[in-house]
C-alpha cells in the first residue's frame, strides 16, 4: 500500500523481510508502551508462543463480534443525542486519515519520479566512460565524471528504502485513524441501544396514561368496543411490568455506555500524546533523510563540476 514500484513484495526477499521485521518491532514497541494492551492475553501469547496464539485469538469470536457491531454505517444518523467529544474525535481522525493518504500518495509519486531521474544518469555515466576511451587527453577527467554520474543511480535505492521504513510508520497511523473511527462507531451502537430502550419506555408510558384515562384506541373507535375495568386494570398491570422491564434494560445499556465512554476517552487522550510525539519524530526523520540525500547529491554534482572544469 502506497509503495513505490521498485520495492520488493517478495516474501522471501531479504530486503522485504528486514523491512517487515523493522515495522513489526516498531508496532510491538507501541503496543508494549500501552498499559492495558501490554498485559493483554493475546499479546503475551504472541510474544511467548511460536504456535497456537493465532488459534486462541480466533477462538474467542472477537472479530465476528466487532464486525457485527460495526456493520451498520447509518447508526450516527439515527442517533438523537450525539456526543460532541466523540464527534470531534471521529472528525479529527477522518481528517488525519485523509491527510496521511494524501501525503503517502504524494511521496509515492515523487519516489517514482526521483527513481526514474536518478536511473537515467546511469546512461550519462556510461557515455562519459566510453568517451574517455576515445579522448586520451581528457580521459582521466571524463572517467571520473562517468564514475560520479554512476554513483547517483546507485545511491537512490538505499535512500528510497530508508524512506519506505518511515512511510511504514505513517501507515500505522492510517490504521490508527480507522481504529479510532471504529471506536466511535462502537460507542454509537451502545448509544443507539440506550436510546431505543428509552424510546420504548416513553411509548409505554404514553400508552399507560391513555389506558388509565380510558382513552380509546383507533380499533375501539372503529368497532365501538369499550374496555371493562377488569380489562383496563389488566392492561395497566401489563404495561407497568413492561415499563419496569424496559427500565432495567435501559439501565443495563446505560452502564456499559458510560463505562465505555470514560475508558475509551481516557485511552484516546493517552494515545493522542503518543501520536503527536510519533508523528513529529517520523516527519522530522523524513526531513533529515531528505536533507541527507540532497547533500549527498549536491556533493556528487560538485565533484562532477570540478572534473568538467579540469578538462582542457
XYZ file of C-alpha atoms in Angstrom:
312
model
C 0.000 0.000 0.000
C 1.439 3.343 -1.152
C 4.727 1.674 -2.018
C 6.896 2.820 -4.878
C 7.114 0.329 -7.723
C 10.670 -0.931 -7.164
C 10.110 -2.011 -3.546
C 10.018 -5.791 -3.494
C 6.914 -7.562 -2.206
C 8.507 -10.988 -2.464
C 8.100 -12.540 0.983
C 11.442 -14.331 0.580
C 13.365 -11.213 -0.426
C 15.877 -10.250 2.335
C 15.107 -6.537 2.000
C 11.381 -7.198 2.280
C 11.928 -9.370 5.369
C 14.125 -6.737 7.033
C 11.598 -4.004 6.323
C 8.707 -6.039 7.700
C 10.766 -7.041 10.737
C 11.521 -3.390 11.475
C 7.844 -2.492 11.080
C 6.743 -5.335 13.370
C 9.286 -4.365 16.017
C 8.110 -0.759 15.915
C 4.466 -1.846 16.227
C 5.174 -4.188 19.145
C 7.013 -1.424 20.978
C 3.970 0.815 20.581
C 1.658 -1.881 21.930
C 4.007 -2.665 24.825
C 4.072 1.017 25.817
C 0.297 0.966 26.375
C -0.512 -0.059 29.990
C -3.577 -2.162 29.181
C -2.517 -3.696 25.882
C 0.897 -4.663 27.242
C -0.788 -7.189 29.571
C -3.339 -8.429 27.060
C -3.513 -12.222 26.949
C -3.273 -12.436 23.160
C -0.351 -10.006 23.038
C 1.583 -12.057 25.594
C 0.774 -15.287 23.756
C 2.096 -13.785 20.531
C 5.363 -12.845 22.249
C 5.833 -16.095 24.159
C 4.403 -18.793 21.871
C 5.564 -19.547 18.369
C 2.442 -21.606 17.671
C -1.118 -21.633 18.920
C -1.564 -17.898 19.507
C -3.495 -17.402 16.265
C -5.995 -20.151 17.105
C -6.673 -18.744 20.576
C -7.190 -15.303 19.069
C -9.768 -16.584 16.598
C -11.483 -18.856 19.129
C -12.846 -16.017 21.276
C -15.027 -14.744 18.413
C -13.846 -11.174 18.957
C -13.548 -10.317 15.269
C -17.041 -11.612 14.496
C -18.416 -9.585 17.407
C -16.706 -6.415 16.214
C -17.850 -6.908 12.638
C -21.456 -7.438 13.700
C -21.456 -4.326 15.875
C -19.782 -2.090 13.311
C -21.702 -3.347 10.298
C -24.263 -0.568 10.386
C -22.884 2.608 8.822
C -26.010 4.717 9.428
C -26.020 4.493 13.221
C -24.879 8.084 13.706
C -27.753 9.312 11.538
C -30.285 7.518 13.733
C -28.891 8.907 16.985
C -30.855 11.642 18.711
C -28.113 12.727 21.122
C -24.638 12.745 19.630
C -21.686 13.100 21.980
C -19.842 16.265 20.968
C -16.451 14.987 22.173
C -16.654 11.754 20.204
C -17.988 13.520 17.135
C -14.960 15.820 17.263
C -12.643 12.826 17.742
C -14.180 11.000 14.787
C -13.977 14.062 12.532
C -10.361 14.680 13.536
C -9.355 11.127 12.681
C -11.212 11.233 9.380
C -9.105 14.288 8.537
C -5.951 12.552 9.804
C -6.638 9.531 7.605
C -7.237 11.728 4.553
C -4.099 13.796 5.221
C -1.891 10.726 5.629
C -3.324 9.168 2.469
C -2.552 12.340 0.525
C 0.954 12.543 1.958
C 1.741 8.899 1.210
C 0.338 9.144 -2.316
C 2.410 12.263 -2.981
C 5.501 10.568 -1.578
C 4.866 7.552 -3.818
C 4.621 9.734 -6.932
C 7.736 11.692 -6.014
C 9.628 8.472 -5.277
C 8.821 7.032 -8.698
C 9.936 10.184 -10.500
C 13.040 10.519 -8.357
C 13.951 6.903 -9.059
C 13.497 7.382 -12.818
C 15.606 10.563 -12.889
C 18.458 9.023 -10.916
C 18.494 5.856 -13.002
C 18.655 7.985 -16.136
C 22.083 9.217 -15.049
C 23.437 5.691 -15.466
C 23.226 6.275 -19.218
C 25.143 9.528 -18.870
C 27.816 7.780 -16.836
C 28.223 5.107 -19.498
C 28.513 7.763 -22.215
C 31.282 9.600 -20.355
C 33.120 6.346 -19.643
C 33.025 5.372 -23.335
C 34.027 8.893 -24.310
C 37.081 8.725 -22.043
C 38.384 5.741 -24.030
C 38.379 7.787 -27.244
C 39.745 11.038 -25.830
C 43.098 10.192 -24.295
C 43.961 13.782 -23.366
C 40.673 14.164 -21.448
C 40.349 10.537 -20.444
C 41.021 10.920 -16.728
C 38.542 13.766 -16.216
C 35.874 12.067 -18.321
C 36.378 8.782 -16.496
C 35.917 10.468 -13.120
C 32.846 12.292 -14.390
C 31.343 8.991 -15.513
C 32.155 7.467 -12.135
C 30.382 10.240 -10.221
C 27.391 10.055 -12.564
C 27.207 6.312 -11.899
C 27.124 6.991 -8.156
C 23.835 8.895 -8.483
C 21.643 5.962 -9.613
C 23.332 3.574 -7.190
C 22.508 5.794 -4.204
C 18.784 6.187 -4.848
C 17.860 2.589 -3.959
C 19.079 2.794 -0.369
C 17.578 6.266 0.061
C 14.128 5.140 -1.065
C 14.333 2.026 1.100
C 15.035 4.254 4.108
C 12.047 6.357 3.092
C 9.923 3.224 2.944
C 10.719 2.446 6.581
C 9.482 5.892 7.574
C 6.440 5.524 5.325
C 5.579 2.273 7.110
C 5.426 4.206 10.376
C 2.973 6.653 8.819
C 0.898 3.749 7.515
C 0.485 2.561 11.097
C -1.402 5.753 11.823
C -3.674 5.137 8.858
C -4.890 2.057 10.700
C -4.847 4.005 13.967
C -7.230 6.579 12.480
C -9.520 3.818 11.236
C -9.443 2.140 14.652
C -10.446 5.356 16.402
C -13.336 5.771 13.973
C -14.430 2.212 14.777
C -14.294 3.007 18.495
C -16.589 5.971 17.873
C -18.945 3.770 15.849
C -18.928 1.188 18.625
C -19.963 3.856 21.090
C -22.709 4.977 18.708
C -24.068 1.415 18.692
C -24.216 1.438 22.501
C -25.827 4.885 22.438
C -28.426 3.697 19.930
C -29.358 0.726 22.116
C -29.883 3.062 25.070
C -31.971 5.487 23.028
C -34.114 2.646 21.679
C -34.725 1.441 25.243
C -35.625 4.942 26.429
C -37.929 5.455 23.461
C -39.639 2.166 24.222
C -40.176 3.274 27.842
C -41.595 6.612 26.682
C -44.034 4.869 24.339
C -45.144 2.507 27.093
C -45.665 5.422 29.486
C -47.790 7.208 26.905
C -49.849 4.083 26.336
C -50.113 3.599 30.105
C -51.516 7.106 30.546
C -54.080 6.599 27.798
C -55.263 3.307 29.276
C -55.592 4.832 32.741
C -57.576 7.764 31.363
C -59.832 5.405 29.456
C -58.964 6.861 26.073
C -59.965 4.605 23.231
C -57.647 3.423 20.545
C -58.365 3.557 16.826
C -59.707 -0.012 16.699
C -62.018 0.655 19.629
C -63.374 3.768 17.952
C -63.978 1.965 14.677
C -65.732 -1.068 16.118
C -67.276 0.597 19.144
C -65.721 -1.726 21.703
C -65.142 -0.478 25.235
C -62.708 -1.979 27.732
C -64.185 -3.049 31.043
C -62.500 -2.083 34.297
C -61.028 -5.557 34.708
C -59.552 -5.473 31.215
C -58.224 -1.972 31.769
C -56.568 -2.972 35.021
C -55.027 -5.990 33.333
C -53.598 -3.784 30.571
C -52.283 -1.310 33.136
C -50.613 -4.127 35.037
C -49.017 -5.480 31.861
C -47.788 -2.029 30.908
C -46.359 -1.482 34.395
C -44.396 -4.700 34.051
C -43.211 -3.752 30.560
C -42.132 -0.314 31.794
C -40.261 -1.908 34.677
C -38.537 -4.367 32.332
C -37.720 -1.535 29.950
C -36.199 0.498 32.777
C -33.983 -2.423 33.746
C -32.959 -2.870 30.102
C -32.168 0.842 29.795
C -30.015 0.691 32.926
C -28.226 -2.349 31.502
C -27.453 -0.342 28.364
C -26.584 2.875 30.215
C -23.888 1.397 32.453
C -21.822 -0.168 29.624
C -22.179 3.052 27.629
C -20.896 5.207 30.485
C -18.004 2.851 31.216
C -17.095 2.594 27.540
C -17.230 6.374 27.131
C -14.963 7.070 30.106
C -12.481 4.316 29.304
C -12.245 4.977 25.566
C -11.870 8.735 26.062
C -9.061 8.188 28.582
C -7.321 5.769 26.209
C -7.689 8.216 23.345
C -6.124 11.032 25.360
C -3.187 8.781 26.201
C -2.762 7.692 22.582
C -3.154 11.281 21.432
C 0.010 12.326 23.253
C 1.888 9.347 21.839
C 0.558 10.057 18.355
C 1.800 13.634 18.379
C 5.255 12.525 19.516
C 5.429 9.688 16.970
C 4.309 11.767 14.001
C 6.666 14.588 14.940
C 9.567 12.146 15.156
C 8.673 10.382 11.895
C 8.239 13.586 9.903
C 11.432 15.034 11.393
C 13.352 11.909 10.393
C 11.848 12.161 6.923
C 13.014 15.775 6.621
C 16.518 14.863 7.819
C 16.624 11.991 5.340
C 15.719 14.346 2.504
C 18.447 16.754 3.600
C 20.958 13.915 3.765
C 20.017 12.700 0.283
C 20.129 16.229 -1.121
C 23.560 16.915 0.408
C 24.890 13.651 -0.973
C 23.579 14.511 -4.431
C 24.966 18.032 -4.190
C 28.390 16.677 -3.286
C 28.324 14.408 -6.331
C 27.417 17.300 -8.622
C 30.172 19.481 -7.154
C 32.668 16.725 -7.913
C 31.248 16.367 -11.428
C 31.625 20.104 -11.977
C 35.238 20.041 -10.799
C 36.018 17.174 -13.180
C 34.466 19.005 -16.112
C 36.369 22.180 -15.232
C 39.640 20.216 -15.381
C 39.012 19.258 -18.990
C 41.400 21.270 -21.137
